[in-house]
Amino acid sequence: MTISTVPPDRNLPISSMRYDPRAQVETKADNLDLASAFRMLRRRMVMIIVITVLLVAPAAIMISGMKPVYQAWARLIIHQPLAKSLGVEDSSSSDLLDAKSETERLLSRSIAERVVRELRLNLRPEFNPALREVSLFESIRVKLRGLFDPRKPAEPVRDGIDAVIPEFYKALGVWHEDKSDVVQVSFTTNDPQLAAAVPNRVISIYLDERKGSVRSRLDSAEKWIVQRISEQKTRADIAREAARNYQESMDVVSKEDAQDERLKSLIELTGREGKIEETRVEVKAVISTLEAADNASVAVQNIALPDDITTKQRDLRAQEGDLARLLELYDGNAEAVVDLRGKIEKSRAALSFATKQYLQTMRAKLAALDHEAAAVQTILDVAHEKRTRDALVQTELTRLQRIADKEQLALDKLEDQRRDLADKAKLPGAELEVLSPASVPLGSQGRGRLFYLVSALLAAISAAVTAAFAVEMWDRSIRSFDQIAGMARTIPAGLIPRLARKENPKTIFRLVQVPMFDEAIRTVILTLKQSNGGKLPNSIVVTSAHSGEGKSLVARSLAIELAAAAIPVLLVDGDLRRGELDSFFRSGLQHGLNEYLNGQADIRDIVYHHPSGIDFIPSGKFSLQRRVRPNGLADIIEVAGAAGRIVIFDSAPVLASTDTVLLTALAEKTLAVVRWGKTSRRAVEFSLQQMKSQRNSEILVAINNVSPDKHALYNFSDSELFSKSLMKYYQLHTTDTPKTIIGNIYSLKSKIIHK
């Protein structure tokens, strides 16, 4: 197909074709296009079906092997024994045990082993992996694992329970509600009777285990308490014996009367010492006064003296008074005065003598007092020392007695604890309040097989559709000229439909005609003619970005079509390293283009004249790399042009050989073949950029291997080329075969676009 514009006047030369395609209709914006999505699903329907089948098949196998599952559960509350809370001072304390701890006890290994043995779960294939038949998937998994891990896995023991316990825990469920202390025990299995038996049996075994655990703990604690009591008794006896021995060895007086007597004696001695000291002070004062006074009469006046000294002192004073009166009357030499003075002297001498005797008496008394004070002080020192010693002894004795009392108190506490343990041993470990025991379930758990099968099917379809969308998002291949509309200096040459395997012969000619394909080749020729000013170019290079895109098919099809129109054609296999056109022509030539460029053959030796009118030059030997004729290709074009032949070069891919770039610079026109749904836009852009030159400024692009059915599912501007409406139109106006109708549709579409 060629999308071009025909000039209004057909008699004028055909101008160069310009292809201005519409903006690509395939939605690329953020808005959801349901029509495009529907077309995408139709395009990828096979992929979606295959992925869905691949995903659903193993799921269906697994679902078919599913057995009905039954679940039963029991609800209970665990209390402490009521007797344990009696006598507790804090009445606000709860009688509930820790629900989390009791939940872990319900999941203990010992309970699981007892349940497995008593209910003989190890004899059920559901819980014993050793009794199960190895599935196909499991055997494949084991074999694949053996490729990476040479160690042989250990086979499970048929009679052991080590492999049964994990399966048992998977089926068992024990949990407690967050907002209450209710504990629930459930079990899931294929047997409804077993589903009800396991929770009830777990609860029963839990009570036995709990009682045995508490009893064991109490026995251990009691044994420890008894040992502690024995040791504490020994320590208490030792403490009491130490206090008693110390009291006896230190002769500690413990009677209160004896202690009071000692205290009373100490007080009396202290009082006696005080009186002696007071008397000594008085005596010392008297002695000091008497020793300090010169006149005995003056000293006698200031202190308390005995009566005789007082009498003498009074008499002396009376005489001195009489002397004073006589001196007032008489002279001092008067006889009465002299006699009185003599008496006064005698009285003074007597007073002085009496005073001295009294002083000696006081001194003797002071010495006696000092001796007595020293004796009393000695007695007091002894008493104080004895009292201090008694206090220290009593303190030590008190300390020893306190230690003995402390050891006895500890012994009493241990005895109380032993009695408390003995009382607790008579109580159960825990009390259960079963709110609802497990009963045999009437219906299976979960959904039926149909539900799971439908869910698996929907999930597989969703995954397949997602994969299809991902593939579409990552698809960067060329499928329409709308996708290369932004490439500068490119001319669309048409869409070439795909040939079936039987329609693509291994010889130069096809036994079965394909009108659609032939019409597409004619359209390409028409485009070459239009782009060259209304006449066919003398030299054409047919190439592609990569190998395997159908450039050789297009090149030989162009040669066949031109030869059928009686136009001389020279087909040159320009792929100097991998040319395969000789296998189609079967020329039998010994030399080819490689030999000609290396100077080993003349041009007449490499040209094969086919009966159809096509001249053909093979590629020759691939091992020849040295080229002594750099202008050999230009000479071939010149010789062919002189002979009136159109040269068609089937060159190597652009991205695989630089010879193609040089060749496109020599030829008049370049036809780039792009494979529908395979060649990426990036490869096309890069290859076209490599081939563009001043002479070959515009490159024709043909999209090959187009699938009409798939192409019609896209929302491009040329997607309606193979529409059903055009086919219906031709069915109403012709009696041709369906293939001919398709070819005519192709031609009609071109004419409609031209108009």
Tab-separated table of C-alpha atoms in Angstrom, residues 283-284 286-292 355-371:
chain	number	residue	atom	x	y	z
A	283	VAL	CA	38.548	24.361	155.372
A	284	LYS	CA	40.829	25.702	152.668
A	286	VAL	CA	39.535	29.166	156.680
A	287	ILE	CA	43.196	28.219	156.390
A	288	SER	CA	43.785	30.758	153.677
A	289	THR	CA	42.124	33.488	155.736
A	290	LEU	CA	44.065	32.644	158.849
A	291	GLU	CA	47.369	32.431	157.011
A	292	ALA	CA	46.806	35.669	155.133
A	355	THR	CA	44.111	30.894	166.600
A	356	LYS	CA	47.323	29.089	165.672
A	357	GLN	CA	46.123	25.952	167.383
A	358	TYR	CA	42.866	26.228	165.463
A	359	LEU	CA	44.838	26.674	162.201
A	360	GLN	CA	46.800	23.521	162.905
A	361	THR	CA	43.559	21.739	163.611
A	362	MET	CA	42.125	22.930	160.278
A	363	ARG	CA	45.226	21.778	158.459
A	364	ALA	CA	44.957	18.368	160.036
A	365	LYS	CA	41.305	18.265	159.121
A	366	LEU	CA	42.140	19.241	155.504
A	367	ALA	CA	44.666	16.436	155.306
A	368	ALA	CA	42.074	13.999	156.646
A	369	LEU	CA	39.591	15.271	154.117
A	370	ASP	CA	42.123	14.862	151.296
A	371	HIS	CA	42.800	11.308	152.340
